Amino acid sequence: QVTLKESGPGMLQPSKTLSLTCSFSGFSLSTSGMVVSWIRQPSGKSLEWLAAIDWDGDKYYNPSLKSSLTVSKDTSNTQVFLKITSVDTADTATYYCARRRGLWAPFDYWGQGVMVTVSS
Amino acid sequence: DIQMTQSPSSMSVSLGDRVTITCRASQDIGNYLSWYQQKPEKSPKFMIYGATNLEDGVPSRFSGSRSGSDYSLTINSLESEDTGIYFCLQHKQYPLTFGSGTKLEIK
């Protein structure tokens, strides 16, 4: 059974660094073709793809945010991390991680999401 | 970036109606198009892949089609459980991009 679960700070102040963790089970990111992405959704708005990391450790970023994003994975290939530097109120959103079984595959499993509020 | 233009933004329809939601891709994405349903306070649910293929467990009243750069999700005979927001996603190339969403409500 594939599951993903996001965790994060809940709330943080503007200009700080947001650190998110995606913990998953039922698959390994070391399996050829596997990709885990981060996607976010401000309340009442659409979805925005942020970043991805694949089984080979290759990383992909949304160019609109690339300078502030860092995606990484742990050595056990069961967690993926996302850091967003210098957050502001526009980064307030629900953040999801999701799995793809190939670089051209759809997202077949999503986490439940974690709400992050940026506020002073 | 590939833009996905989704329409309509909202629909209010009657039970039993046929519903069609469309996404237009700004560049060629082949059949790398999937559809998701999102309920309030829930994560998106994977519904259709490859533009036309139903994911396991998705009711057969749902279908996907493609005409050129236009991709459609159709629900035949709407049921109350079909309410929610529907999104398309192109996964042909990075950055992956979503449609703006269609909110489907019962009249």
PDB file of C-alpha atoms in Angstrom:
ATOM      1  CA  GLN A   1       0.000   0.000   0.000  1.00  0.00           C
ATOM      2  CA  VAL A   2       1.454   3.311  -1.123  1.00  0.00           C
ATOM      3  CA  THR A   3       1.160   6.213   1.286  1.00  0.00           C
ATOM      4  CA  LEU A   4       2.768   9.641   1.442  1.00  0.00           C
ATOM      5  CA  LYS A   5       2.578  12.108   4.304  1.00  0.00           C
ATOM      6  CA  GLU A   6       3.815  15.662   4.481  1.00  0.00           C
ATOM      7  CA  SER A   7       5.020  17.414   7.595  1.00  0.00           C
ATOM      8  CA  GLY A   8       6.038  20.984   8.231  1.00  0.00           C
ATOM      9  CA  PRO A   9       6.092  23.835  10.747  1.00  0.00           C
ATOM     10  CA  GLY A  10       2.476  24.967  10.343  1.00  0.00           C
ATOM     11  CA  MET A  11       3.349  28.620  10.642  1.00  0.00           C
ATOM     12  CA  LEU A  12       6.474  30.677  10.096  1.00  0.00           C
ATOM     13  CA  GLN A  13       7.481  34.293   9.731  1.00  0.00           C
ATOM     14  CA  PRO A  14       8.280  36.107   6.500  1.00  0.00           C
ATOM     15  CA  SER A  15      11.897  35.914   5.338  1.00  0.00           C
ATOM     16  CA  LYS A  16      12.434  32.570   7.095  1.00  0.00           C
ATOM     17  CA  THR A  17      13.212  29.246   5.462  1.00  0.00           C
ATOM     18  CA  LEU A  18      10.381  26.741   5.117  1.00  0.00           C
ATOM     19  CA  SER A  19      11.399  23.110   5.556  1.00  0.00           C
ATOM     20  CA  LEU A  20       9.005  20.355   4.527  1.00  0.00           C
ATOM     21  CA  THR A  21       9.304  16.586   4.735  1.00  0.00           C
ATOM     22  CA  CYS A  22       7.499  13.965   2.680  1.00  0.00           C
ATOM     23  CA  SER A  23       7.630  10.537   4.283  1.00  0.00           C
ATOM     24  CA  PHE A  24       6.410   7.659   2.186  1.00  0.00           C
ATOM     25  CA  SER A  25       5.968   3.915   2.247  1.00  0.00           C
ATOM     26  CA  GLY A  26       4.928   1.196  -0.146  1.00  0.00           C
ATOM     27  CA  PHE A  27       7.618   2.103  -2.655  1.00  0.00           C
ATOM     28  CA  SER A  28      11.256   3.103  -2.754  1.00  0.00           C
ATOM     29  CA  LEU A  29      12.649   6.151  -4.481  1.00  0.00           C
ATOM     30  CA  SER A  30      15.593   3.966  -5.478  1.00  0.00           C
ATOM     31  CA  THR A  31      13.341   2.066  -7.880  1.00  0.00           C
ATOM     32  CA  SER A  32      14.038   3.001 -11.473  1.00  0.00           C
ATOM     33  CA  GLY A  33      11.533   5.519 -12.774  1.00  0.00           C
ATOM     34  CA  MET A  34      10.215   6.715  -9.455  1.00  0.00           C
ATOM     35  CA  VAL A  35       9.775  10.446  -8.985  1.00  0.00           C
ATOM     36  CA  VAL A  36       8.450  12.425  -6.031  1.00  0.00           C
ATOM     37  CA  SER A  37       7.201  15.967  -6.576  1.00  0.00           C
ATOM     38  CA  TRP A  38       6.120  18.862  -4.418  1.00  0.00           C
ATOM     39  CA  ILE A  39       2.970  20.751  -5.373  1.00  0.00           C
ATOM     40  CA  ARG A  40       1.242  23.563  -3.534  1.00  0.00           C
ATOM     41  CA  GLN A  41      -2.238  25.031  -3.485  1.00  0.00           C
ATOM     42  CA  PRO A  42      -3.176  28.388  -1.935  1.00  0.00           C
ATOM     43  CA  SER A  43      -6.626  28.302  -0.421  1.00  0.00           C
ATOM     44  CA  GLY A  44      -9.304  28.474  -3.112  1.00  0.00           C
ATOM     45  CA  LYS A  45      -6.775  28.413  -5.933  1.00  0.00           C
ATOM     46  CA  SER A  46      -5.306  25.957  -8.378  1.00  0.00           C
ATOM     47  CA  LEU A  47      -2.296  23.711  -8.046  1.00  0.00           C
ATOM     48  CA  GLU A  48       1.293  24.749  -8.700  1.00  0.00           C
ATOM     49  CA  TRP A  49       4.051  22.234  -9.310  1.00  0.00           C
ATOM     50  CA  LEU A  50       7.198  23.229  -7.443  1.00  0.00           C
ATOM     51  CA  ALA A  51       9.945  20.645  -7.697  1.00  0.00           C
ATOM     52  CA  ALA A  52      10.751  16.984  -8.203  1.00  0.00           C
ATOM     53  CA  ILE A  53      13.503  14.502  -7.479  1.00  0.00           C
ATOM     54  CA  ASP A  54      13.865  11.180  -9.232  1.00  0.00           C
ATOM     55  CA  TRP A  55      15.305   7.763  -8.469  1.00  0.00           C
ATOM     56  CA  ASP A  56      18.658   8.795  -9.883  1.00  0.00           C
ATOM     57  CA  GLY A  57      18.871  11.898  -7.727  1.00  0.00           C
ATOM     58  CA  ASP A  58      18.144  14.270 -10.594  1.00  0.00           C
ATOM     59  CA  LYS A  59      16.292  17.381  -9.516  1.00  0.00           C
ATOM     60  CA  TYR A  60      13.780  19.503 -11.368  1.00  0.00           C
ATOM     61  CA  TYR A  61      12.467  22.913 -10.389  1.00  0.00           C
ATOM     62  CA  ASN A  62       9.756  25.319 -11.439  1.00  0.00           C
ATOM     63  CA  PRO A  63      11.733  28.136 -13.082  1.00  0.00           C
ATOM     64  CA  SER A  64       9.460  30.738 -11.516  1.00  0.00           C
ATOM     65  CA  LEU A  65      10.661  29.696  -8.063  1.00  0.00           C
ATOM     66  CA  LYS A  66      13.927  27.921  -8.785  1.00  0.00           C
ATOM     67  CA  SER A  67      16.182  30.325  -6.929  1.00  0.00           C
ATOM     68  CA  SER A  68      14.360  29.750  -3.662  1.00  0.00           C
ATOM     69  CA  LEU A  69      13.787  25.979  -3.841  1.00  0.00           C
ATOM     70  CA  THR A  70      15.931  23.029  -2.842  1.00  0.00           C
ATOM     71  CA  VAL A  71      14.679  19.451  -3.101  1.00  0.00           C
ATOM     72  CA  SER A  72      16.565  16.502  -1.654  1.00  0.00           C
ATOM     73  CA  LYS A  73      16.079  12.942  -0.469  1.00  0.00           C
ATOM     74  CA  ASP A  74      17.410  10.818   2.324  1.00  0.00           C
ATOM     75  CA  THR A  75      19.804   7.925   1.850  1.00  0.00           C
ATOM     76  CA  SER A  76      17.133   5.356   2.712  1.00  0.00           C
ATOM     77  CA  ASN A  77      14.984   6.649  -0.175  1.00  0.00           C
ATOM     78  CA  THR A  78      11.883   6.902   2.016  1.00  0.00           C
ATOM     79  CA  GLN A  79      11.816  10.659   2.540  1.00  0.00           C
ATOM     80  CA  VAL A  80      11.968  13.699   0.309  1.00  0.00           C
ATOM     81  CA  PHE A  81      12.570  17.211   1.549  1.00  0.00           C
ATOM     82  CA  LEU A  82      11.801  20.672   0.250  1.00  0.00           C
ATOM     83  CA  LYS A  83      13.271  23.937   1.431  1.00  0.00           C
ATOM     84  CA  ILE A  84      11.923  27.316   0.402  1.00  0.00           C
ATOM     85  CA  THR A  85      14.063  30.264   1.381  1.00  0.00           C
ATOM     86  CA  SER A  86      12.920  33.789   2.144  1.00  0.00           C
ATOM     87  CA  VAL A  87       9.230  32.987   2.329  1.00  0.00           C
ATOM     88  CA  ASP A  88       6.568  35.640   2.200  1.00  0.00           C
ATOM     89  CA  THR A  89       2.795  35.662   2.593  1.00  0.00           C
ATOM     90  CA  ALA A  90       2.374  34.451  -0.995  1.00  0.00           C
ATOM     91  CA  ASP A  91       3.882  31.126   0.099  1.00  0.00           C
ATOM     92  CA  THR A  92       0.889  30.465   2.361  1.00  0.00           C
ATOM     93  CA  ALA A  93      -0.634  27.290   0.956  1.00  0.00           C
ATOM     94  CA  THR A  94      -1.288  23.619   1.415  1.00  0.00           C
ATOM     95  CA  TYR A  95       1.783  21.698   0.297  1.00  0.00           C
ATOM     96  CA  TYR A  96       1.463  18.222  -1.190  1.00  0.00           C
ATOM     97  CA  CYS A  97       3.946  15.604  -2.183  1.00  0.00           C
ATOM     98  CA  ALA A  98       2.969  13.135  -4.865  1.00  0.00           C
ATOM     99  CA  ARG A  99       4.460  10.145  -6.660  1.00  0.00           C
ATOM    100  CA  ARG A 100       5.004   9.478 -10.339  1.00  0.00           C
ATOM    101  CA  ARG A 101       6.182   6.150 -11.766  1.00  0.00           C
ATOM    102  CA  GLY A 102       8.177   7.630 -14.583  1.00  0.00           C
ATOM    103  CA  LEU A 103       9.234  11.004 -15.925  1.00  0.00           C
ATOM    104  CA  TRP A 104       6.174  11.135 -18.200  1.00  0.00           C
ATOM    105  CA  ALA A 105       3.726   9.516 -15.813  1.00  0.00           C
ATOM    106  CA  PRO A 106       0.845  11.178 -13.969  1.00  0.00           C
ATOM    107  CA  PHE A 107       0.649  11.616 -10.207  1.00  0.00           C
ATOM    108  CA  ASP A 108      -0.926   8.401  -9.024  1.00  0.00           C
ATOM    109  CA  TYR A 109      -0.588   8.871  -5.268  1.00  0.00           C
ATOM    110  CA  TRP A 110      -0.756  12.061  -3.228  1.00  0.00           C
ATOM    111  CA  GLY A 111      -0.142  12.870   0.381  1.00  0.00           C
ATOM    112  CA  GLN A 112      -2.851  14.409   2.526  1.00  0.00           C
ATOM    113  CA  GLY A 113      -1.170  17.807   2.388  1.00  0.00           C
ATOM    114  CA  VAL A 114       0.214  20.098   5.066  1.00  0.00           C
ATOM    115  CA  MET A 115      -1.023  23.628   5.595  1.00  0.00           C
ATOM    116  CA  VAL A 116       1.662  26.283   5.912  1.00  0.00           C
ATOM    117  CA  THR A 117       0.898  29.855   6.922  1.00  0.00           C
ATOM    118  CA  VAL A 118       3.436  32.624   6.520  1.00  0.00           C
ATOM    119  CA  SER A 119       2.604  35.476   8.849  1.00  0.00           C
ATOM    120  CA  SER A 120       4.326  37.926  11.107  1.00  0.00           C
TER     121      SER A 120
ATOM    122  CA  ASP B   1       5.993  26.778 -19.987  1.00  0.00           C
ATOM    123  CA  ILE B   2       2.971  24.915 -21.328  1.00  0.00           C
ATOM    124  CA  GLN B   3      -0.258  26.704 -20.434  1.00  0.00           C
ATOM    125  CA  MET B   4      -3.345  24.636 -19.711  1.00  0.00           C
ATOM    126  CA  THR B   5      -6.509  26.667 -20.260  1.00  0.00           C
ATOM    127  CA  GLN B   6      -9.404  24.998 -18.473  1.00  0.00           C
ATOM    128  CA  SER B   7     -13.087  25.776 -18.909  1.00  0.00           C
ATOM    129  CA  PRO B   8     -15.552  26.384 -17.519  1.00  0.00           C
ATOM    130  CA  SER B   9     -14.392  27.614 -14.142  1.00  0.00           C
ATOM    131  CA  SER B  10     -17.614  26.440 -12.533  1.00  0.00           C
ATOM    132  CA  MET B  11     -20.739  24.513 -13.404  1.00  0.00           C
ATOM    133  CA  SER B  12     -24.056  24.014 -11.648  1.00  0.00           C
ATOM    134  CA  VAL B  13     -25.785  20.990 -13.084  1.00  0.00           C
ATOM    135  CA  SER B  14     -28.627  18.633 -12.290  1.00  0.00           C
ATOM    136  CA  LEU B  15     -28.328  15.037 -11.216  1.00  0.00           C
ATOM    137  CA  GLY B  16     -28.361  12.810 -14.275  1.00  0.00           C
ATOM    138  CA  ASP B  17     -26.960  15.516 -16.563  1.00  0.00           C
ATOM    139  CA  ARG B  18     -24.000  15.022 -18.850  1.00  0.00           C
ATOM    140  CA  VAL B  19     -21.018  17.196 -17.967  1.00  0.00           C
ATOM    141  CA  THR B  20     -18.009  18.095 -20.088  1.00  0.00           C
ATOM    142  CA  ILE B  21     -14.904  19.930 -18.867  1.00  0.00           C
ATOM    143  CA  THR B  22     -12.178  20.966 -21.288  1.00  0.00           C
ATOM    144  CA  CYS B  23      -8.477  21.806 -21.115  1.00  0.00           C
ATOM    145  CA  ARG B  24      -6.592  23.307 -24.021  1.00  0.00           C
ATOM    146  CA  ALA B  25      -2.815  22.925 -24.161  1.00  0.00           C
ATOM    147  CA  SER B  26      -0.697  25.780 -25.503  1.00  0.00           C
ATOM    148  CA  GLN B  27       1.832  23.320 -26.955  1.00  0.00           C
ATOM    149  CA  ASP B  28       1.825  19.736 -28.064  1.00  0.00           C
ATOM    150  CA  ILE B  29       1.562  17.406 -25.074  1.00  0.00           C
ATOM    151  CA  GLY B  30       0.541  14.274 -26.918  1.00  0.00           C
ATOM    152  CA  ASN B  31      -1.538  12.198 -24.538  1.00  0.00           C
ATOM    153  CA  TYR B  32       0.417  13.218 -21.437  1.00  0.00           C
ATOM    154  CA  LEU B  33      -2.712  14.595 -19.824  1.00  0.00           C
ATOM    155  CA  SER B  34      -4.364  13.430 -16.651  1.00  0.00           C
ATOM    156  CA  TRP B  35      -7.452  14.463 -14.688  1.00  0.00           C
ATOM    157  CA  TYR B  36      -7.952  14.783 -10.946  1.00  0.00           C
ATOM    158  CA  GLN B  37     -10.960  15.272  -8.702  1.00  0.00           C
ATOM    159  CA  GLN B  38     -10.585  17.208  -5.477  1.00  0.00           C
ATOM    160  CA  LYS B  39     -13.081  17.222  -2.635  1.00  0.00           C
ATOM    161  CA  PRO B  40     -13.049  19.976   0.022  1.00  0.00           C
ATOM    162  CA  GLU B  41     -10.078  19.704   2.378  1.00  0.00           C
ATOM    163  CA  LYS B  42      -8.804  16.618   0.544  1.00  0.00           C
ATOM    164  CA  SER B  43      -5.903  15.920  -1.766  1.00  0.00           C
ATOM    165  CA  PRO B  44      -6.562  15.428  -5.471  1.00  0.00           C
ATOM    166  CA  LYS B  45      -7.732  12.002  -6.588  1.00  0.00           C
ATOM    167  CA  PHE B  46      -6.230  10.491  -9.728  1.00  0.00           C
ATOM    168  CA  MET B  47      -9.000   9.774 -12.234  1.00  0.00           C
ATOM    169  CA  ILE B  48      -7.807   9.594 -15.842  1.00  0.00           C
ATOM    170  CA  TYR B  49      -4.381   9.141 -17.463  1.00  0.00           C
ATOM    171  CA  GLY B  50      -3.113   9.145 -21.007  1.00  0.00           C
ATOM    172  CA  ALA B  51      -5.999  11.499 -21.829  1.00  0.00           C
ATOM    173  CA  THR B  52      -8.480   8.636 -22.187  1.00  0.00           C
ATOM    174  CA  ASN B  53      -7.710   5.863 -19.694  1.00  0.00           C
ATOM    175  CA  LEU B  54      -9.677   5.442 -16.473  1.00  0.00           C
ATOM    176  CA  GLU B  55      -7.703   4.682 -13.352  1.00  0.00           C
ATOM    177  CA  ASP B  56      -8.776   1.537 -11.545  1.00  0.00           C
ATOM    178  CA  GLY B  57     -11.901   2.052  -9.478  1.00  0.00           C
ATOM    179  CA  VAL B  58     -13.104   5.157 -11.324  1.00  0.00           C
ATOM    180  CA  PRO B  59     -16.760   4.736 -12.322  1.00  0.00           C
ATOM    181  CA  SER B  60     -17.397   4.066 -15.983  1.00  0.00           C
ATOM    182  CA  ARG B  61     -19.620   7.153 -16.259  1.00  0.00           C
ATOM    183  CA  PHE B  62     -16.339   9.104 -16.428  1.00  0.00           C
ATOM    184  CA  SER B  63     -14.466   9.292 -19.708  1.00  0.00           C
ATOM    185  CA  GLY B  64     -11.649  11.269 -21.285  1.00  0.00           C
ATOM    186  CA  SER B  65     -11.122  12.318 -24.863  1.00  0.00           C
ATOM    187  CA  ARG B  66      -8.818  14.368 -27.037  1.00  0.00           C
ATOM    188  CA  SER B  67      -9.360  16.468 -30.119  1.00  0.00           C
ATOM    189  CA  GLY B  68      -6.138  18.077 -31.219  1.00  0.00           C
ATOM    190  CA  SER B  69      -4.934  20.248 -28.350  1.00  0.00           C
ATOM    191  CA  ASP B  70      -8.289  20.064 -26.565  1.00  0.00           C
ATOM    192  CA  TYR B  71      -8.734  17.474 -23.843  1.00  0.00           C
ATOM    193  CA  SER B  72     -12.087  16.750 -22.270  1.00  0.00           C
ATOM    194  CA  LEU B  73     -13.404  15.022 -19.206  1.00  0.00           C
ATOM    195  CA  THR B  74     -17.002  13.870 -19.536  1.00  0.00           C
ATOM    196  CA  ILE B  75     -19.313  12.587 -16.840  1.00  0.00           C
ATOM    197  CA  ASN B  76     -22.362  10.785 -18.145  1.00  0.00           C
ATOM    198  CA  SER B  77     -25.346  10.902 -15.824  1.00  0.00           C
ATOM    199  CA  LEU B  78     -23.985  13.012 -12.974  1.00  0.00           C
ATOM    200  CA  GLU B  79     -24.288  11.623  -9.473  1.00  0.00           C
ATOM    201  CA  SER B  80     -24.166  13.566  -6.220  1.00  0.00           C
ATOM    202  CA  GLU B  81     -20.760  12.127  -5.302  1.00  0.00           C
ATOM    203  CA  ASP B  82     -19.241  13.701  -8.432  1.00  0.00           C
ATOM    204  CA  THR B  83     -19.252  17.208  -6.967  1.00  0.00           C
ATOM    205  CA  GLY B  84     -15.892  18.793  -6.366  1.00  0.00           C
ATOM    206  CA  ILE B  85     -13.170  20.565  -8.292  1.00  0.00           C
ATOM    207  CA  TYR B  86     -11.620  18.937 -11.349  1.00  0.00           C
ATOM    208  CA  PHE B  87      -8.108  19.722 -12.557  1.00  0.00           C
ATOM    209  CA  CYS B  88      -6.189  18.706 -15.630  1.00  0.00           C
ATOM    210  CA  LEU B  89      -2.424  18.244 -15.599  1.00  0.00           C
ATOM    211  CA  GLN B  90       0.077  18.101 -18.428  1.00  0.00           C
ATOM    212  CA  HIS B  91       3.024  15.874 -17.594  1.00  0.00           C
ATOM    213  CA  LYS B  92       4.792  15.993 -20.964  1.00  0.00           C
ATOM    214  CA  GLN B  93       7.495  18.345 -19.797  1.00  0.00           C
ATOM    215  CA  TYR B  94       8.753  20.332 -16.872  1.00  0.00           C
ATOM    216  CA  PRO B  95       7.504  22.537 -15.390  1.00  0.00           C
ATOM    217  CA  LEU B  96       4.401  20.407 -15.007  1.00  0.00           C
ATOM    218  CA  THR B  97       1.323  22.602 -15.244  1.00  0.00           C
ATOM    219  CA  PHE B  98      -2.246  22.293 -14.069  1.00  0.00           C
ATOM    220  CA  GLY B  99      -5.448  23.752 -15.383  1.00  0.00           C
ATOM    221  CA  SER B 100      -7.141  26.374 -13.260  1.00  0.00           C
ATOM    222  CA  GLY B 101      -9.847  23.995 -12.095  1.00  0.00           C
ATOM    223  CA  THR B 102     -13.570  23.520 -12.656  1.00  0.00           C
ATOM    224  CA  LYS B 103     -15.883  23.591  -9.662  1.00  0.00           C
ATOM    225  CA  LEU B 104     -18.782  21.219 -10.207  1.00  0.00           C
ATOM    226  CA  GLU B 105     -21.893  21.690  -8.119  1.00  0.00           C
ATOM    227  CA  ILE B 106     -25.355  20.204  -8.090  1.00  0.00           C
ATOM    228  CA  LYS B 107     -28.164  22.564  -9.061  1.00  0.00           C
TER     229      LYS B 107
END
